[in-house]
Tab-separated table of C-alpha atoms in Angstrom:
chain	number	residue	atom	x	y	z
A	1	MET	CA	63.919	25.001	218.534
A	2	ASP	CA	65.876	27.143	217.499
A	3	TYR	CA	63.636	29.441	215.670
A	4	PHE	CA	60.653	31.165	217.888
A	5	PRO	CA	58.064	30.296	214.623
A	6	LEU	CA	56.461	34.204	214.629
A	7	PHE	CA	53.404	35.904	212.295
A	8	ILE	CA	53.924	39.977	212.185
A	9	ASN	CA	51.394	42.270	211.016
A	10	LEU	CA	53.922	43.885	207.829
A	11	LYS	CA	50.384	46.288	206.189
A	12	ASN	CA	51.751	49.644	205.400
A	13	LYS	CA	54.780	49.197	207.777
A	14	PRO	CA	58.366	50.351	205.756
A	15	CYS	CA	59.682	47.315	204.950
A	16	LEU	CA	63.386	47.605	203.161
A	17	VAL	CA	64.748	44.971	200.785
A	18	VAL	CA	68.578	45.835	199.544
A	19	GLY	CA	69.639	44.224	196.774
A	20	ALA	CA	67.849	44.241	193.255
A	21	GLY	CA	67.919	40.389	191.427
A	22	GLU	CA	66.911	38.176	190.910
A	23	ILE	CA	66.099	36.282	194.391
A	24	ALA	CA	65.158	40.495	195.655
A	25	ALA	CA	62.412	39.735	193.170
A	26	ARG	CA	61.164	37.169	195.169
A	27	LYS	CA	60.790	38.944	198.285
A	28	ILE	CA	59.135	41.937	197.573
A	29	GLU	CA	56.570	40.096	196.120
A	30	LEU	CA	55.976	38.075	199.888
A	31	LEU	CA	56.856	40.865	201.452
A	32	ALA	CA	53.943	43.095	198.971
A	33	LYS	CA	51.082	39.919	200.118
A	34	ALA	CA	51.715	41.141	203.197
A	35	GLY	CA	50.824	44.318	202.600
A	36	ALA	CA	53.809	46.332	203.162
A	37	ASP	CA	55.203	49.929	202.798
A	38	ILE	CA	58.177	48.222	200.171
A	39	THR	CA	62.022	50.390	199.951
A	40	VAL	CA	64.216	48.889	197.377
A	41	ILE	CA	67.905	50.349	197.874
A	42	ALA	CA	71.016	48.720	195.102
A	43	PRO	CA	73.202	49.994	192.794
A	44	GLU	CA	72.389	48.420	189.495
A	45	ILE	CA	68.020	46.712	189.168
A	46	SER	CA	67.264	43.960	187.484
A	47	PRO	CA	64.561	43.669	184.963
A	48	GLN	CA	62.294	41.599	187.332
A	49	VAL	CA	62.222	44.976	189.754
A	50	SER	CA	62.067	47.961	188.128
A	51	GLN	CA	58.667	45.566	186.107
A	52	LEU	CA	57.346	44.862	190.353
A	53	LYS	CA	58.365	49.072	190.372
A	54	ASN	CA	54.227	50.169	189.323
A	55	THR	CA	52.860	47.341	190.531
A	56	TYR	CA	53.257	47.030	194.240
A	57	ASP	CA	54.152	51.376	194.800
A	58	LEU	CA	57.415	50.702	195.619
A	59	ASN	CA	61.001	53.507	196.445
A	60	ILE	CA	63.691	52.284	194.707
A	61	ILE	CA	66.974	53.918	195.301
A	62	GLN	CA	69.594	53.475	192.854
A	63	ARG	CA	72.725	53.690	195.295
A	64	SER	CA	74.837	51.533	197.802
A	65	PHE	CA	73.455	51.259	201.127
A	66	THR	CA	74.823	53.427	204.124
A	67	ALA	CA	74.124	52.452	207.554
A	68	GLU	CA	71.731	55.796	207.363
A	69	ASP	CA	68.972	53.368	205.915
A	70	ILE	CA	67.422	51.902	208.160
A	71	HIS	CA	65.608	54.311	209.609
A	72	ARG	CA	62.480	54.106	210.501
A	73	GLN	CA	62.202	50.646	209.116
A	74	ARG	CA	60.283	47.394	210.349
A	75	LEU	CA	62.528	44.521	209.294
A	76	ILE	CA	65.302	43.888	207.115
A	77	ILE	CA	66.095	41.382	203.645
A	78	SER	CA	69.300	41.569	201.846
A	79	ALA	CA	69.720	40.219	199.347
A	80	THR	CA	72.769	40.530	198.012
A	81	ASN	CA	75.643	38.770	196.801
A	82	GLN	CA	78.375	41.219	198.558
A	83	LYS	CA	79.229	39.730	201.552
A	84	ASN	CA	80.519	43.524	202.935
A	85	ILE	CA	77.481	44.791	202.491
A	86	ASN	CA	75.562	41.955	203.399
A	87	LYS	CA	77.211	42.136	207.345
A	88	LEU	CA	77.100	45.687	207.235
A	89	VAL	CA	73.177	45.827	206.901
A	90	THR	CA	73.464	43.266	210.076
A	91	THR	CA	75.228	44.663	212.038
A	92	THR	CA	73.766	48.194	211.040
A	93	ALA	CA	69.779	46.683	211.656
A	94	GLU	CA	71.265	44.307	215.532
A	95	GLU	CA	72.022	47.773	216.647
A	96	HIS	CA	68.660	49.262	216.941
A	97	ASN	CA	66.960	45.577	217.099
A	98	ILE	CA	65.652	46.186	213.190
A	99	PRO	CA	64.830	42.149	212.768
A	100	VAL	CA	67.144	41.444	209.169
A	101	ASN	CA	67.353	38.518	207.397
A	102	VAL	CA	70.196	37.483	204.917
A	103	VAL	CA	69.770	35.274	201.857
A	104	ASP	CA	71.327	31.756	202.418
A	105	ASN	CA	73.348	33.027	205.014
A	106	PRO	CA	71.576	31.377	208.841
A	107	SER	CA	74.588	33.092	210.882
A	108	LEU	CA	73.517	36.723	209.616
A	109	CYS	CA	69.953	36.492	210.363
A	110	SER	CA	68.087	37.587	213.022
A	111	PHE	CA	65.232	35.931	211.516
A	112	ILE	CA	64.507	33.805	208.825
A	113	VAL	CA	61.684	33.496	205.510
A	114	PRO	CA	60.043	30.099	205.792
A	115	ALA	CA	58.057	28.363	202.997
A	116	ILE	CA	54.889	28.892	202.676
A	117	ILE	CA	51.400	27.623	202.295
A	118	ASP	CA	49.076	30.842	201.840
A	119	ARG	CA	44.962	30.116	201.543
A	120	SER	CA	44.916	33.547	203.036
A	121	PRO	CA	43.648	33.939	205.886
A	122	ILE	CA	44.697	30.642	206.625
A	123	VAL	CA	48.926	30.951	206.198
A	124	ALA	CA	50.955	28.346	206.829
A	125	ALA	CA	54.839	28.586	207.257
A	126	ILE	CA	57.539	25.761	207.561
A	127	SER	CA	60.940	25.782	208.182
A	128	SER	CA	64.334	23.902	209.077
A	129	GLY	CA	66.040	26.919	210.557
A	130	GLY	CA	68.455	26.769	207.531
A	131	ALA	CA	69.423	23.653	207.694
A	132	SER	CA	67.623	22.410	204.445
A	133	PRO	CA	65.439	25.279	202.567
A	134	VAL	CA	64.898	22.354	199.649
A	135	LEU	CA	63.825	19.977	201.913
A	136	THR	CA	60.763	23.099	203.476
A	137	ARG	CA	59.579	23.226	199.547
A	138	LEU	CA	59.209	19.895	199.781
A	139	LEU	CA	57.058	18.992	202.206
A	140	ARG	CA	55.326	22.441	201.483
A	141	ALA	CA	54.890	20.525	198.234
A	142	LYS	CA	53.389	18.075	200.093
A	143	ILE	CA	50.962	19.823	202.218
A	144	GLU	CA	49.716	22.209	199.411
A	145	SER	CA	48.369	18.885	197.527
A	146	LEU	CA	46.377	18.424	200.251
A	147	ILE	CA	45.181	21.913	201.093
A	148	PRO	CA	42.041	23.869	198.904
A	149	PRO	CA	42.782	26.664	196.482
A	150	ALA	CA	39.698	27.782	198.209
A	151	PHE	CA	39.993	27.266	201.314
A	152	GLY	CA	41.103	30.053	202.603
A	153	ARG	CA	37.010	31.836	201.390
A	154	LEU	CA	36.169	28.437	203.119
A	155	ALA	CA	37.841	30.109	206.472
A	156	GLN	CA	36.107	33.954	205.538
A	157	LEU	CA	32.593	31.654	205.763
A	158	ALA	CA	33.100	30.038	209.243
A	159	GLU	CA	34.026	33.317	210.366
A	160	LYS	CA	31.499	35.270	208.714
A	161	TYR	CA	29.766	32.923	210.917
A	162	ARG	CA	31.137	32.634	214.127
A	163	GLY	CA	28.194	34.496	215.413
A	164	LEU	CA	25.248	33.017	214.804
A	165	VAL	CA	27.603	29.445	216.108
A	166	LYS	CA	28.051	30.660	219.625
A	167	GLU	CA	24.822	32.265	219.796
A	168	HIS	CA	23.281	29.212	218.927
A	169	ILE	CA	24.889	25.981	220.030
A	170	ASN	CA	26.091	25.840	223.506
A	171	PRO	CA	28.349	24.709	225.016
A	172	PRO	CA	32.263	25.242	223.623
A	173	SER	CA	32.475	21.640	223.165
A	174	GLU	CA	29.400	21.147	221.190
A	175	ARG	CA	30.225	24.771	218.723
A	176	ARG	CA	34.054	22.312	218.127
A	177	ILE	CA	32.193	18.724	216.784
A	178	PHE	CA	29.245	21.527	214.865
A	179	TRP	CA	33.071	22.658	213.120
A	180	GLU	CA	34.059	19.856	212.957
A	181	LYS	CA	31.460	18.076	210.450
A	182	THR	CA	30.980	21.435	208.414
A	183	LEU	CA	34.430	21.928	207.763
A	184	GLN	CA	35.418	18.404	206.748
A	185	GLY	CA	32.103	17.520	205.220
A	186	SER	CA	28.743	18.147	202.436
A	187	ILE	CA	29.154	21.852	203.063
A	188	ALA	CA	32.949	22.009	202.484
A	189	GLU	CA	32.506	19.837	199.037
A	190	LEU	CA	29.843	22.627	197.984
A	191	PHE	CA	32.262	24.920	198.229
A	192	TYR	CA	34.768	22.909	196.958
A	193	SER	CA	32.625	22.403	194.262
A	194	GLY	CA	31.928	25.809	193.718
A	195	LYS	CA	28.553	26.276	195.002
A	196	GLU	CA	29.610	28.315	196.986
A	197	THR	CA	26.139	30.346	197.317
A	198	GLU	CA	23.962	27.161	197.775
A	199	ALA	CA	27.356	26.293	200.729
A	200	GLU	CA	25.961	29.038	202.852
A	201	ALA	CA	22.883	28.837	202.971
A	202	ARG	CA	23.316	25.638	204.199
A	203	LEU	CA	25.415	26.395	206.558
A	204	LYS	CA	22.942	29.063	208.330
A	205	SER	CA	19.629	26.558	208.315
A	206	ALA	CA	22.613	24.325	209.854
A	207	ILE	CA	22.733	26.502	212.664
A	208	LEU	CA	19.700	27.790	213.118
A	209	ASN	CA	17.943	23.621	212.481
A	210	THR	CA	20.962	22.460	215.495
A	211	SER	CA	18.442	21.035	217.620
A	212	ASP	CA	16.829	19.372	214.207
A	213	THR	CA	16.501	15.678	214.090
A	214	HIS	CA	16.425	15.211	210.459
A	215	GLN	CA	17.924	13.054	208.410
A	216	VAL	CA	21.147	13.233	207.175
A	217	ILE	CA	22.229	12.827	204.041
A	218	GLY	CA	25.565	11.814	202.466
A	219	GLU	CA	26.539	12.552	198.988
A	220	VAL	CA	28.752	10.437	196.037
A	221	TYR	CA	32.664	11.303	195.088
A	222	LEU	CA	33.041	9.546	191.238
A	223	VAL	CA	37.052	9.836	191.349
A	224	GLY	CA	38.740	8.126	188.038
A	225	ALA	CA	42.509	6.806	190.211
A	226	GLY	CA	43.884	7.356	186.506
A	227	PRO	CA	45.706	4.273	184.546
A	228	GLY	CA	47.311	2.661	187.460
A	229	ASP	CA	50.787	5.165	189.219
A	230	PRO	CA	49.457	6.636	192.005
A	231	ASP	CA	52.233	9.698	190.734
A	232	LEU	CA	49.325	10.338	189.146
A	233	LEU	CA	45.840	11.027	190.454
A	234	THR	CA	44.695	14.442	190.942
A	235	PHE	CA	45.094	16.606	194.893
A	236	ARG	CA	40.981	16.542	194.491
A	237	ALA	CA	41.224	12.998	194.160
A	238	LEU	CA	43.946	11.723	197.119
A	239	ARG	CA	42.225	14.546	199.473
A	240	LEU	CA	38.507	12.608	198.949
A	241	MET	CA	40.251	9.720	199.329
A	242	GLN	CA	40.802	10.534	202.818
A	243	GLN	CA	37.386	12.343	204.346
A	244	ALA	CA	35.561	9.218	202.418
A	245	ASP	CA	33.577	6.744	204.798
A	246	VAL	CA	32.814	4.366	201.943
A	247	VAL	CA	34.686	3.408	198.913
A	248	VAL	CA	33.366	1.365	196.438
A	249	TYR	CA	36.258	0.453	193.697
A	250	ASP	CA	36.972	-1.909	190.355
A	251	ARG	CA	39.372	-4.159	189.557
A	252	LEU	CA	40.756	-1.136	187.651
A	253	VAL	CA	42.235	0.497	191.094
A	254	SER	CA	45.562	-0.504	191.495
A	255	PRO	CA	46.314	-1.946	195.144
A	256	GLU	CA	49.228	1.151	195.052
A	257	ILE	CA	46.098	3.364	194.824
A	258	LEU	CA	43.659	1.368	197.201
A	259	ASP	CA	46.435	1.991	199.716
A	260	LEU	CA	46.097	6.043	199.630
A	261	VAL	CA	42.415	5.754	200.869
A	262	ARG	CA	41.632	6.612	204.842
A	263	ARG	CA	42.737	3.807	206.363
A	264	ASP	CA	38.903	3.248	208.265
A	265	ALA	CA	37.207	2.478	205.299
A	266	GLU	CA	34.562	0.488	204.121
A	267	LYS	CA	35.994	-0.951	200.919
A	268	ILE	CA	33.714	-2.250	199.100
A	269	TYR	CA	35.060	-4.339	195.935
A	270	VAL	CA	32.506	-4.103	192.424
A	271	GLY	CA	34.979	-5.499	189.985
A	272	LYS	CA	33.753	-5.687	187.032
A	273	GLN	CA	35.398	-8.138	184.181
A	274	LYS	CA	34.374	-10.365	181.165
A	275	ASN	CA	31.682	-11.520	182.045
A	276	ASN	CA	31.848	-12.067	185.383
A	277	HIS	CA	30.633	-8.888	186.906
A	278	SER	CA	31.040	-9.381	191.075
A	279	LEU	CA	27.574	-6.748	190.777
A	280	PRO	CA	25.487	-5.997	188.044
A	281	GLN	CA	26.017	-1.736	187.009
A	282	GLU	CA	21.872	-1.210	188.106
A	283	SER	CA	23.268	-2.573	191.684
A	284	ILE	CA	25.608	-0.452	191.552
A	285	ASN	CA	24.024	2.369	191.569
A	286	GLU	CA	21.322	2.427	193.794
A	287	LEU	CA	24.296	0.835	195.963
A	288	LEU	CA	25.659	3.969	195.575
A	289	ALA	CA	22.183	5.877	196.629
A	290	ARG	CA	21.458	3.826	199.380
A	291	LEU	CA	24.883	4.416	201.415
A	292	ALA	CA	24.551	8.898	200.771
A	293	LEU	CA	21.201	8.256	201.947
A	294	ALA	CA	22.030	6.718	204.781
A	295	GLY	CA	24.548	10.155	205.328
A	296	LYS	CA	27.435	8.075	204.140
A	297	ARG	CA	30.510	9.653	201.982
A	298	VAL	CA	30.565	7.607	199.106
A	299	VAL	CA	34.088	7.633	197.208
A	300	ARG	CA	33.258	5.413	193.238
A	301	LEU	CA	36.602	5.260	193.007
A	302	LYS	CA	37.141	3.854	189.322
A	303	GLY	CA	40.357	3.405	187.004
A	304	GLY	CA	40.951	6.242	183.928
A	305	ASP	CA	38.688	9.021	184.557
A	306	PRO	CA	34.822	7.515	185.099
A	307	PHE	CA	32.802	9.681	181.741
A	308	ILE	CA	35.198	7.201	179.499
A	309	PHE	CA	34.408	3.570	178.830
A	310	GLY	CA	33.949	4.227	183.118
A	311	ARG	CA	30.059	4.604	182.916
A	312	GLY	CA	30.154	7.088	186.028
A	313	GLY	CA	26.997	8.785	183.464
A	314	GLU	CA	25.736	6.386	184.225
A	315	GLU	CA	25.557	5.490	187.978
A	316	ILE	CA	25.226	10.046	188.073
A	317	GLU	CA	22.102	9.459	186.844
A	318	THR	CA	20.411	7.484	189.525
A	319	LEU	CA	22.276	9.953	192.268
A	320	VAL	CA	20.445	13.164	190.922
A	321	GLN	CA	16.705	10.705	190.785
A	322	HIS	CA	17.147	10.369	194.640
A	323	ASN	CA	18.541	14.189	194.653
A	324	ILE	CA	21.965	13.311	196.030
A	325	ASN	CA	24.706	15.687	195.794
A	326	PHE	CA	27.399	15.169	194.176
A	327	GLN	CA	30.954	15.590	192.228
A	328	VAL	CA	32.792	14.214	189.502
A	329	VAL	CA	36.725	14.307	189.476
A	330	PRO	CA	38.250	13.162	186.112
A	331	GLY	CA	41.688	11.102	186.140
A	332	ILE	CA	43.589	9.727	183.743
A	333	THR	CA	42.273	8.050	180.876
A	334	ALA	CA	44.161	4.759	180.204
A	335	ALA	CA	44.518	6.317	176.189
A	336	SER	CA	46.953	9.091	177.856
A	337	GLY	CA	48.635	7.622	180.510
A	338	CYS	CA	49.728	4.135	178.328
A	339	ALA	CA	50.221	5.952	175.007
A	340	THR	CA	52.366	8.899	177.483
A	341	TYR	CA	54.897	6.488	179.996
A	342	SER	CA	55.438	4.394	176.573
A	343	GLY	CA	55.830	6.893	175.036
A	344	ILE	CA	53.551	7.251	172.346
A	345	PRO	CA	52.253	10.096	171.284
A	346	LEU	CA	48.839	10.067	169.947
A	347	THR	CA	49.396	13.090	168.253
A	348	HIS	CA	51.854	14.446	166.080
A	349	ARG	CA	52.316	16.818	162.507
A	350	ASP	CA	54.001	13.841	160.942
A	351	HIS	CA	52.203	10.880	161.890
A	352	ALA	CA	48.370	11.276	163.164
A	353	GLN	CA	46.470	14.819	163.559
A	354	SER	CA	43.427	13.115	164.866
A	355	CYS	CA	42.557	11.061	167.516
A	356	THR	CA	39.659	8.733	168.216
A	357	PHE	CA	39.174	5.711	171.051
A	358	ILE	CA	37.119	3.048	171.002
A	359	THR	CA	36.171	0.131	173.089
A	360	GLY	CA	36.601	-3.320	171.613
A	361	HIS	CA	33.624	-5.504	173.296
A	362	LEU	CA	33.180	-8.667	171.230
A	363	LYS	CA	29.095	-9.189	170.520
A	364	ASP	CA	28.696	-12.454	168.465
A	365	ASN	CA	32.139	-13.156	168.492
A	366	ILE	CA	32.844	-10.116	165.787
A	367	VAL	CA	33.444	-6.590	167.110
A	368	ASN	CA	30.806	-3.784	165.677
A	369	LEU	CA	32.974	-0.554	164.492
A	370	ASN	CA	32.861	1.715	162.458
A	371	TYR	CA	35.895	0.076	160.022
A	372	GLN	CA	35.801	2.590	156.907
A	373	GLN	CA	36.660	5.417	158.974
A	374	LEU	CA	38.981	3.584	161.349
A	375	VAL	CA	41.890	2.950	158.326
A	376	ALA	CA	41.368	6.710	157.150
A	377	PRO	CA	45.024	7.905	157.126
A	378	ASN	CA	46.625	9.980	159.563
A	379	GLN	CA	44.290	8.964	162.564
A	380	THR	CA	45.678	7.051	165.667
A	381	ILE	CA	42.852	5.055	166.891
A	382	VAL	CA	42.929	4.150	170.655
A	383	ILE	CA	41.402	0.315	171.580
A	384	TYR	CA	40.131	-0.476	174.361
A	385	MET	CA	38.993	-3.420	175.967
A	386	GLY	CA	39.903	-5.436	172.875
A	387	LEU	CA	42.004	-7.984	173.583
A	388	THR	CA	40.200	-11.300	173.328
A	389	GLY	CA	38.936	-9.285	169.666
A	390	LEU	CA	42.495	-8.648	168.407
A	391	ASP	CA	42.421	-11.283	165.624
A	392	ASN	CA	39.215	-9.515	164.483
A	393	ILE	CA	40.476	-6.320	164.917
A	394	CYS	CA	43.548	-6.831	162.537
A	395	ALA	CA	41.601	-8.822	159.883
A	396	SER	CA	39.507	-6.269	159.230
A	397	PHE	CA	41.420	-3.312	159.491
A	398	ILE	CA	43.454	-5.257	156.773
A	399	GLN	CA	39.403	-5.775	155.205
A	400	TYR	CA	39.176	-3.122	154.624
A	401	GLY	CA	42.145	-1.396	152.754
A	402	ALA	CA	44.619	-0.813	155.810
A	403	SER	CA	48.606	-1.073	154.652
A	404	PRO	CA	48.545	-4.613	156.289
A	405	LYS	CA	52.466	-2.784	157.943
A	406	LEU	CA	50.945	-0.286	159.807
A	407	PRO	CA	51.833	-0.500	163.363
A	408	ILE	CA	50.092	-1.425	166.081
A	409	ALA	CA	51.007	-1.578	170.361
A	410	LEU	CA	49.658	-3.644	172.338
A	411	ILE	CA	50.130	-2.097	176.171
A	412	GLN	CA	49.904	-4.126	179.916
A	413	GLN	CA	48.822	-2.697	182.423
A	414	GLY	CA	50.390	0.695	181.392
A	415	THR	CA	51.867	2.969	184.048
A	416	THR	CA	52.788	0.701	186.118
A	417	GLN	CA	56.312	-1.375	187.188
A	418	SER	CA	54.170	-4.623	185.507
A	419	GLN	CA	54.092	-2.561	182.405
A	420	ARG	CA	55.027	-4.409	179.049
A	421	VAL	CA	54.827	-3.111	175.119
A	422	ILE	CA	53.826	-5.460	172.257
A	423	ILE	CA	55.294	-4.100	169.369
A	424	GLY	CA	54.014	-5.026	165.684
A	425	THR	CA	51.591	-4.495	162.985
A	426	LEU	CA	48.006	-5.324	162.146
A	427	GLN	CA	49.613	-8.481	160.166
A	428	THR	CA	52.287	-9.758	162.976
A	429	MET	CA	50.350	-9.039	166.035
A	430	PRO	CA	47.863	-11.982	166.074
A	431	ASP	CA	50.629	-14.610	166.075
A	432	LEU	CA	53.151	-12.182	168.374
A	433	ILE	CA	50.429	-12.590	171.451
A	434	LYS	CA	48.847	-16.476	170.049
A	435	ASN	CA	51.376	-17.316	173.453
A	436	GLN	CA	51.760	-14.203	175.546
A	437	ASP	CA	50.975	-14.391	178.755
A	438	ILE	CA	48.743	-11.147	178.681
A	439	GLN	CA	47.729	-9.809	181.118
A	440	PRO	CA	45.118	-6.946	181.776
A	441	PRO	CA	43.991	-3.932	181.871
A	442	THR	CA	45.236	-3.446	177.823
A	443	LEU	CA	45.429	-1.030	175.771
A	444	ILE	CA	45.333	-0.984	171.848
A	445	ILE	CA	47.651	1.833	169.995
A	446	ILE	CA	46.528	1.561	166.453
A	447	GLY	CA	48.891	4.403	163.510
A	448	SER	CA	51.817	5.037	162.300
A	449	VAL	CA	52.147	6.593	165.769
A	450	VAL	CA	53.362	3.775	167.361
A	451	ALA	CA	57.147	3.779	165.752
A	452	LEU	CA	58.038	6.858	167.587
A	453	HIS	CA	58.142	4.142	170.330
A	454	ASP	CA	62.368	3.017	170.361
A	455	LYS	CA	62.840	6.476	169.817
A	456	LEU	CA	60.786	8.610	172.724
A	457	LYS	CA	60.052	5.652	175.097
A	458	TRP	CA	61.267	6.806	179.007
A	459	PHE	CA	59.466	4.972	180.907
A	460	HIS	CA	61.533	1.144	182.473
A	461	PRO	CA	59.910	-1.161	184.063
A	462	GLU	CA	62.358	-3.764	183.364
A	463	ASP	CA	62.280	-3.008	179.727
A	464	LYS	CA	60.167	-5.705	178.749
A	465	CYS	CA	59.179	-4.714	175.401
A	466	THR	CA	58.715	-7.086	172.287
A	467	TYR	CA	58.893	-6.683	169.491
A	468	GLU	CA	58.372	-7.922	165.678
């Protein structure tokens, strides 16, 4: 270990920053967050530092650094590009046993500034000992994605009730178990979802009734898994997936996303596809309620977004009937994800000022849609689950007045490495796909924006594109 990790109390303590450029401004903001009394010395003051003067009540001295400037300082940071000044700062600081950091010059430092994850009062610091600052920032970004913004306020709540927990729960080992369950369970999730008053009330009740044997009710998280690419998951989705006891998922959830679920979680497949439902929707609703009533934390993992053709509202209604806590985590819907990965903007000033999402389910071998509205110009139409009825859709658009040459795109398994884009027109598309081995899920986009695909495409999984 090249450096001993240490947290220093700098509240109201005099600290010196030598230099007043962009980098110095970043260091000033860090020191200010710690409550330091900051003096800045530099012959030239950048606009960034000038803007910080009133915000943090900085003492700015506009001249070059001298050895006398270190008196009474508790900590010094030098952020200049002048080697002689940096060397003088370090030499003078060491003579007076004052911790000193020279930005991007480890050999002149007695301490280094780590990458910081600030969820005060919880603070984490990551360092490579100056070997690779970029690598430490990348690691910080990964950890940041796992720690909710409300984590610090949750810590303050725990601090508030530490005494009460100690009074009611003995021995210490049981207190540890109590806190582990509390800070990873339903009370914490209530807090993260903004129900802080309810979370505090339930925490207090749990402390005062620790000897009760009443049934523990779990909760359900409806999580949008997005269109397929794991990188499109939200931070909240990933966190809940990694703490779930049970994951109920459908066929639109890619294997790569399912691999991110907690390893020991029970996984229940309820895949739904045309004419082949492993479980009817009503049974899925009751399954979620039954698992939660058994005390499980349940993730209902749904492709795309739970509230866009995902039947999430129906599942929530059942949970409400059973008085079960739930969260809904939005996902990137297929329309947005597949269009973006295909280089097809859904709206564009020169092509479309509106966008309509519809479902293309067949009923009595026809697709019952308001074609008179859909063929209006200057709009984009996105059709979910429309592959089976595609011939009918194209013919109906033409019948109701759309140009046979209106561009149309069929996107297969969008955002994944199996993505394939077939570009045609309303007239040519049925023949284009007739002998193609199309693998669902698919999405259909109709509108002149499709013509922008060639110019704007950027995602190239082996360039699987077919044209008329």
